[in-house]
mmCIF file of C-alpha atoms in Angstrom:
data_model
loop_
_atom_site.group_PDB
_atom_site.id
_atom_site.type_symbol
_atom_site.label_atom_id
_atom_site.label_comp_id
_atom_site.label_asym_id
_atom_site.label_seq_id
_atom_site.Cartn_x
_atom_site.Cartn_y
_atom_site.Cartn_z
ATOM 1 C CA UNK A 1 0.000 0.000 0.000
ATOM 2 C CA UNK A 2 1.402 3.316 -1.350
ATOM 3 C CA UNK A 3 0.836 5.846 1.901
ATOM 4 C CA UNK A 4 3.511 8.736 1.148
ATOM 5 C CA UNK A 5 1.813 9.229 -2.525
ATOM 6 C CA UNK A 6 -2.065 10.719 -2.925
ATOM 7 C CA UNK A 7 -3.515 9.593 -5.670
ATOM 8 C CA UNK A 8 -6.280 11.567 -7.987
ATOM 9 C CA UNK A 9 -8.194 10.466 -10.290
ATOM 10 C CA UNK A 10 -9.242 13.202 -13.012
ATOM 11 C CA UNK A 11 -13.107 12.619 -13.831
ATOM 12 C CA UNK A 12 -14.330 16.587 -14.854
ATOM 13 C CA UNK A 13 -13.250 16.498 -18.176
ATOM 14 C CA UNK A 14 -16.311 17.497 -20.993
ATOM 15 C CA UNK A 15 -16.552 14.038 -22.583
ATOM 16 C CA UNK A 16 -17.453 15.307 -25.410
ATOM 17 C CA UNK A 17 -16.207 12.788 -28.114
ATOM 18 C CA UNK A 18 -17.842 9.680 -25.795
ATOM 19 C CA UNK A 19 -21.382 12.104 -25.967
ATOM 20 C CA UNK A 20 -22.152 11.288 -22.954
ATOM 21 C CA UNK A 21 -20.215 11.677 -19.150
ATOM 22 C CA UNK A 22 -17.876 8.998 -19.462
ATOM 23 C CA UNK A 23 -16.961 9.469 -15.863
ATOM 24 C CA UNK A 24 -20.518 7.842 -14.999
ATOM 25 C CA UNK A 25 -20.527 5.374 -17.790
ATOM 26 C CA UNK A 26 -21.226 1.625 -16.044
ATOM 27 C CA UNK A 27 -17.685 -0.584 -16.185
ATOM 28 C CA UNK A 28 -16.781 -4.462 -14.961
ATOM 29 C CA UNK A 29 -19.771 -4.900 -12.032
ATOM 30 C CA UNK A 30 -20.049 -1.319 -11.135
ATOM 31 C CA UNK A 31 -22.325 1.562 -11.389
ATOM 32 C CA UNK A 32 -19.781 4.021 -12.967
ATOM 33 C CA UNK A 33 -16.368 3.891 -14.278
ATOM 34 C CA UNK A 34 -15.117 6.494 -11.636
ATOM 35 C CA UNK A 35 -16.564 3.592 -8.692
ATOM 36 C CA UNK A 36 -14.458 1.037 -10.623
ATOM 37 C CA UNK A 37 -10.978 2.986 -10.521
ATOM 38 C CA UNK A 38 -11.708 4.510 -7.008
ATOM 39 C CA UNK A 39 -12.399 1.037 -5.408
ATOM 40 C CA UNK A 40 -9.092 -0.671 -7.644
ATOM 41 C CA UNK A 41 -6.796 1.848 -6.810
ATOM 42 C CA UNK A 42 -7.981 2.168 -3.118
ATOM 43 C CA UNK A 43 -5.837 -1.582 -3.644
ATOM 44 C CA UNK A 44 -2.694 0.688 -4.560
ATOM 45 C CA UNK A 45 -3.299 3.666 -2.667
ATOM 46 C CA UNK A 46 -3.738 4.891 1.069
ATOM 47 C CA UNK A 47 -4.810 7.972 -0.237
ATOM 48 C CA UNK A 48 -7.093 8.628 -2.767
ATOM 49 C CA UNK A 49 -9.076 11.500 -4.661
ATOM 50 C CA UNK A 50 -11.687 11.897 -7.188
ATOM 51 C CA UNK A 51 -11.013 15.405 -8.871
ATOM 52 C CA UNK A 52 -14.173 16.714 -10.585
ATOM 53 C CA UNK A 53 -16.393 20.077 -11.964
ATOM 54 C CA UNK A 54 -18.931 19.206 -8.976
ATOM 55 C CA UNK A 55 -19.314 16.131 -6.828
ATOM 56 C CA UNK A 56 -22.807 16.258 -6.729
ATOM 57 C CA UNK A 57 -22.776 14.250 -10.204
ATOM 58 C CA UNK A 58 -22.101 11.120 -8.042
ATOM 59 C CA UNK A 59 -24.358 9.382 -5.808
ATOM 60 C CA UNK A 60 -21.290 7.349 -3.771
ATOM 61 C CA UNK A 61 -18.729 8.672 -1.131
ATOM 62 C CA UNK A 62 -15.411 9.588 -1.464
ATOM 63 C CA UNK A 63 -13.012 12.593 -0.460
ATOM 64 C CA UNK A 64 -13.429 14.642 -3.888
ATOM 65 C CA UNK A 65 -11.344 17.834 -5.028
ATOM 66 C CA UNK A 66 -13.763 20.448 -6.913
ATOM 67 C CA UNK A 67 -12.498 22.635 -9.588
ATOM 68 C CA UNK A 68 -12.501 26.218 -8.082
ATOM 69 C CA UNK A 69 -12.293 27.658 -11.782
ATOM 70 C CA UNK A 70 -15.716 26.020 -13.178
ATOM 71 C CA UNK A 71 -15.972 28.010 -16.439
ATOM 72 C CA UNK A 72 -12.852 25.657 -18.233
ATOM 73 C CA UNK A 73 -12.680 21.842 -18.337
ATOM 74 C CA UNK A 74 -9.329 21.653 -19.075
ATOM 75 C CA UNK A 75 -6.926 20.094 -16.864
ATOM 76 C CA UNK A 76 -5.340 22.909 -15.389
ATOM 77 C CA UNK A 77 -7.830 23.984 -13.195
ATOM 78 C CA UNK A 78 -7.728 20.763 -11.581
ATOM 79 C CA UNK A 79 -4.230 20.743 -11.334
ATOM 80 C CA UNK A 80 -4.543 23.984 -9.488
ATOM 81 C CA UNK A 81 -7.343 22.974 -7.188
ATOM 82 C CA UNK A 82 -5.432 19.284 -6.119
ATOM 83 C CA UNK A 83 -2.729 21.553 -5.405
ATOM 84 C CA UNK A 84 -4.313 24.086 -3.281
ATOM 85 C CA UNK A 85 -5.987 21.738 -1.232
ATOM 86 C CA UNK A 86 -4.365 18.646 -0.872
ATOM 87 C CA UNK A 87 -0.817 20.579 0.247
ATOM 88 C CA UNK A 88 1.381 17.956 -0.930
ATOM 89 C CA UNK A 89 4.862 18.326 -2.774
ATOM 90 C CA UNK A 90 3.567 15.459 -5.320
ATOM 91 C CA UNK A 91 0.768 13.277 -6.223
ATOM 92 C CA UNK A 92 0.156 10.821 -8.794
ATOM 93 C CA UNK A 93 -2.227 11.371 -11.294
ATOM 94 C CA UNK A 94 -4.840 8.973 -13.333
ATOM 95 C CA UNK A 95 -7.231 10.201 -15.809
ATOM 96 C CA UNK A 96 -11.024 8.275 -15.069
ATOM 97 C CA UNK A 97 -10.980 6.666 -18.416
ATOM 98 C CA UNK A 98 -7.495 4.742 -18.222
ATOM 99 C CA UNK A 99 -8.915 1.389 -16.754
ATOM 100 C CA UNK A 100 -6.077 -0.886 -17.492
ATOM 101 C CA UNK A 101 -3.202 1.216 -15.926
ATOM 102 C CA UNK A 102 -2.399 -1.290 -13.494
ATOM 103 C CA UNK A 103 -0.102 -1.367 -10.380
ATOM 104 C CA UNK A 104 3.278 -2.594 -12.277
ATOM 105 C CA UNK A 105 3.311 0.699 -14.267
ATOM 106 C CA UNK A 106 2.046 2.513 -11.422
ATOM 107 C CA UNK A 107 5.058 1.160 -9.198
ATOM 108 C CA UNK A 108 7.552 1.713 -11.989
ATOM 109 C CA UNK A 109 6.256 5.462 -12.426
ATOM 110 C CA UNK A 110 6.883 5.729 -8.457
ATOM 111 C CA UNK A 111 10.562 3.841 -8.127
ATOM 112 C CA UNK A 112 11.586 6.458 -11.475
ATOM 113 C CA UNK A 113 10.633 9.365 -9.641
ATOM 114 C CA UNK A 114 12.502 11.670 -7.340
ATOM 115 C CA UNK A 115 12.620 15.102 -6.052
ATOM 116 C CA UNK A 116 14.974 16.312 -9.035
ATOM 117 C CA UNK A 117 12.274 16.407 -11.412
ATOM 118 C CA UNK A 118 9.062 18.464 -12.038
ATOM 119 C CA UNK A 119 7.130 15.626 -13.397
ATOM 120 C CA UNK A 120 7.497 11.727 -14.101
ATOM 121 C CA UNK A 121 5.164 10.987 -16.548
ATOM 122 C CA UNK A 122 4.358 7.457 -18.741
ATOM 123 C CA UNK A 123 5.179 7.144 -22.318
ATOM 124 C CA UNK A 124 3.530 4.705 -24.193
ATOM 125 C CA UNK A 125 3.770 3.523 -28.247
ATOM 126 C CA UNK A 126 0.822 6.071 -28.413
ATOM 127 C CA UNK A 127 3.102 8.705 -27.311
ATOM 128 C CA UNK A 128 2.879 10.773 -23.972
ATOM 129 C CA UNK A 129 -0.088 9.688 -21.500
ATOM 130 C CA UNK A 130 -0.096 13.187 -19.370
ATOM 131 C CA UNK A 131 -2.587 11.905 -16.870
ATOM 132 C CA UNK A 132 -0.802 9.185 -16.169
ATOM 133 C CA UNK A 133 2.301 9.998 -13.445
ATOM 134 C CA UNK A 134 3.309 11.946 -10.961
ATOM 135 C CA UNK A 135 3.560 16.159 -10.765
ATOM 136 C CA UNK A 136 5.626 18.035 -8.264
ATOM 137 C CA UNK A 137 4.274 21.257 -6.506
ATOM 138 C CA UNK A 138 7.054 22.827 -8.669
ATOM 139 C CA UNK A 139 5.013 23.055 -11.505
ATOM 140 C CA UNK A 140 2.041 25.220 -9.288
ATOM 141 C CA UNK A 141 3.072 28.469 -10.562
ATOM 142 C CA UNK A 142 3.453 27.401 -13.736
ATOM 143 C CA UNK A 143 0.062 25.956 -13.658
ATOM 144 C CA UNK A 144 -1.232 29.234 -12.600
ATOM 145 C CA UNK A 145 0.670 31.071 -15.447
ATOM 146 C CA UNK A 146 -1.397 28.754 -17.978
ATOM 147 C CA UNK A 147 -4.563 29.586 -16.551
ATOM 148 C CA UNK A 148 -3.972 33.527 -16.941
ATOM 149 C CA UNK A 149 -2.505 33.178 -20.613
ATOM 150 C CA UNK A 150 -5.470 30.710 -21.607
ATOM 151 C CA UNK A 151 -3.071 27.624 -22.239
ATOM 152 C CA UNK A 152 -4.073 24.499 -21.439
ATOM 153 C CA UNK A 153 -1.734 22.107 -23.034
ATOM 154 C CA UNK A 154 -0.215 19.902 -20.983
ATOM 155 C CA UNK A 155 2.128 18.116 -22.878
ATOM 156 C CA UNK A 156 3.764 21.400 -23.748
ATOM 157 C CA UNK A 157 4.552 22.141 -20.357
ATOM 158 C CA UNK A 158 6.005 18.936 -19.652
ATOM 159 C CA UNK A 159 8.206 19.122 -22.764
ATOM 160 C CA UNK A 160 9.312 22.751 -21.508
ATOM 161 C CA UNK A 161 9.990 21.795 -17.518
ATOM 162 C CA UNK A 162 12.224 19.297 -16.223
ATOM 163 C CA UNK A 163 10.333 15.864 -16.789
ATOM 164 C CA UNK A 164 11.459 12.209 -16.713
ATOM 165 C CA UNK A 165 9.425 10.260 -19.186
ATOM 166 C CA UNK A 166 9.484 6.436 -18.767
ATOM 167 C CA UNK A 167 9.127 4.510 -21.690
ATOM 168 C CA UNK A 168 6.375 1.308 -21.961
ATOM 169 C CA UNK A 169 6.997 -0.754 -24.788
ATOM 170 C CA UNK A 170 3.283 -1.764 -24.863
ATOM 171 C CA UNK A 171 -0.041 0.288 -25.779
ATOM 172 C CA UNK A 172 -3.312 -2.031 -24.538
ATOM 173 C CA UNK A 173 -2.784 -0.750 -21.022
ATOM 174 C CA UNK A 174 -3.188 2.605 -21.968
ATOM 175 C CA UNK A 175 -6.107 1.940 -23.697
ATOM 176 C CA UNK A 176 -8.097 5.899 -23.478
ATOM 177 C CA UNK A 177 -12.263 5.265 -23.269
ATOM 178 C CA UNK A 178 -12.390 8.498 -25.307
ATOM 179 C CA UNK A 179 -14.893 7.329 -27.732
ATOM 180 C CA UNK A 180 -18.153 4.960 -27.796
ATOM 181 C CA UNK A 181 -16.039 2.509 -29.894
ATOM 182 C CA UNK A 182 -12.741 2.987 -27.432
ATOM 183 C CA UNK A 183 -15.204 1.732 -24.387
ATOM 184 C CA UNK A 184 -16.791 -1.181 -26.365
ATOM 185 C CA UNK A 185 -13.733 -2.396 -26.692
ATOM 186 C CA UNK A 186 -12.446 -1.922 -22.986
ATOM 187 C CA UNK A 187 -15.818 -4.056 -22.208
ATOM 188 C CA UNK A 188 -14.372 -6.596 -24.486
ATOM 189 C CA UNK A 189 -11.291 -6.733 -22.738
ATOM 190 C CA UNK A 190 -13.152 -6.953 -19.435
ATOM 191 C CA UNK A 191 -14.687 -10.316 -20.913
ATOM 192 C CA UNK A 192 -11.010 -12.104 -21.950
#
């Protein structure tokens, strides 16, 4: 059990190529995809967080981080909000609709980390996977510069600041539910 690492799960994006919130979409034998990573990574993690537009969307429990800047669903005013609240030099983050990330990548994300670097962050044969790794406090002001100059990217930021990107040689486990198609097939791959 990871207890020196929060963990957040980012569920307030728009959803808007799935057409529907995929955060509540059912997955495996429960209600909503965000249920199924919060009660698998509670496995992993000591500490975990469901970061989100409003919590009122779900009808469960859990200690959930709202976006204090409600008018933009991109990232960064998530990353601002986990920041500001949860006080914490790091955390790792997990976008909602990455159900396959499982706890070897997680671990080797962790045991490539340290202090030196902004941001360790997965790479896959897809390319970079920025909600899936872990982001210093070091990038905060940073963060906050993006929000004022309307610049949500966040690739671009980890190409600019000091980031350690570790290389997986295999694609399946990164497996985005981005689309109606993308999450028929993740219910496939429930079923093998």
């Amino acid at each position: 059990m990871i207890r020196d690492l929060p963990c957040v799960i980012f569920a307030g994006g728009k959803s808007s190529r799935m057409g529907e919130d995929k955060a509540l979409l059912p997955f495996a034998s429960h209600k909503t995809l965000t249920e199924y990573q919060l009660r698998r990574l509670s496995q992993i993690f000591s500490d975990l967080y469901i970061s989100c537009k409003s919590k009122e969307k779900f009808d469960f429990q859990a200690n959930f981080i709202e976006d204090s800047i409600l008018d933009s669903y991109a990232p960064t005013a998530a990353f601002l909000a986990i920041f500001e609240q949860l006080k914490c030099d790091r955390f790792f983050a997990i976008s909602v609709d990455a159900p396959f990330i499982d706890e070897p990548i997680i671990h080797k994300l962790i045991e490539s980390d340290t202090k030196a670097f902004d941001a360790t962050i997965a790479k896959s044969p897809n390319g970079v996977e920025p909600l899936c790794g872990i982001y210093h406090k070091s990038l905060y002001p940073h963060f906050l510069e993006m929000q004022k100059k309307d610049e949500h990217r966040l690739t671009q930021l980890l190409f600019k600041k000091n980031t350690h990107f570790v290389e997986f040689p295999y694609s399946q486990a990164f497996l985005n539910l981005n689309r109606p198609k993308e999450y028929q097939e993740a219910l496939q791959l429930l079923q093998n």
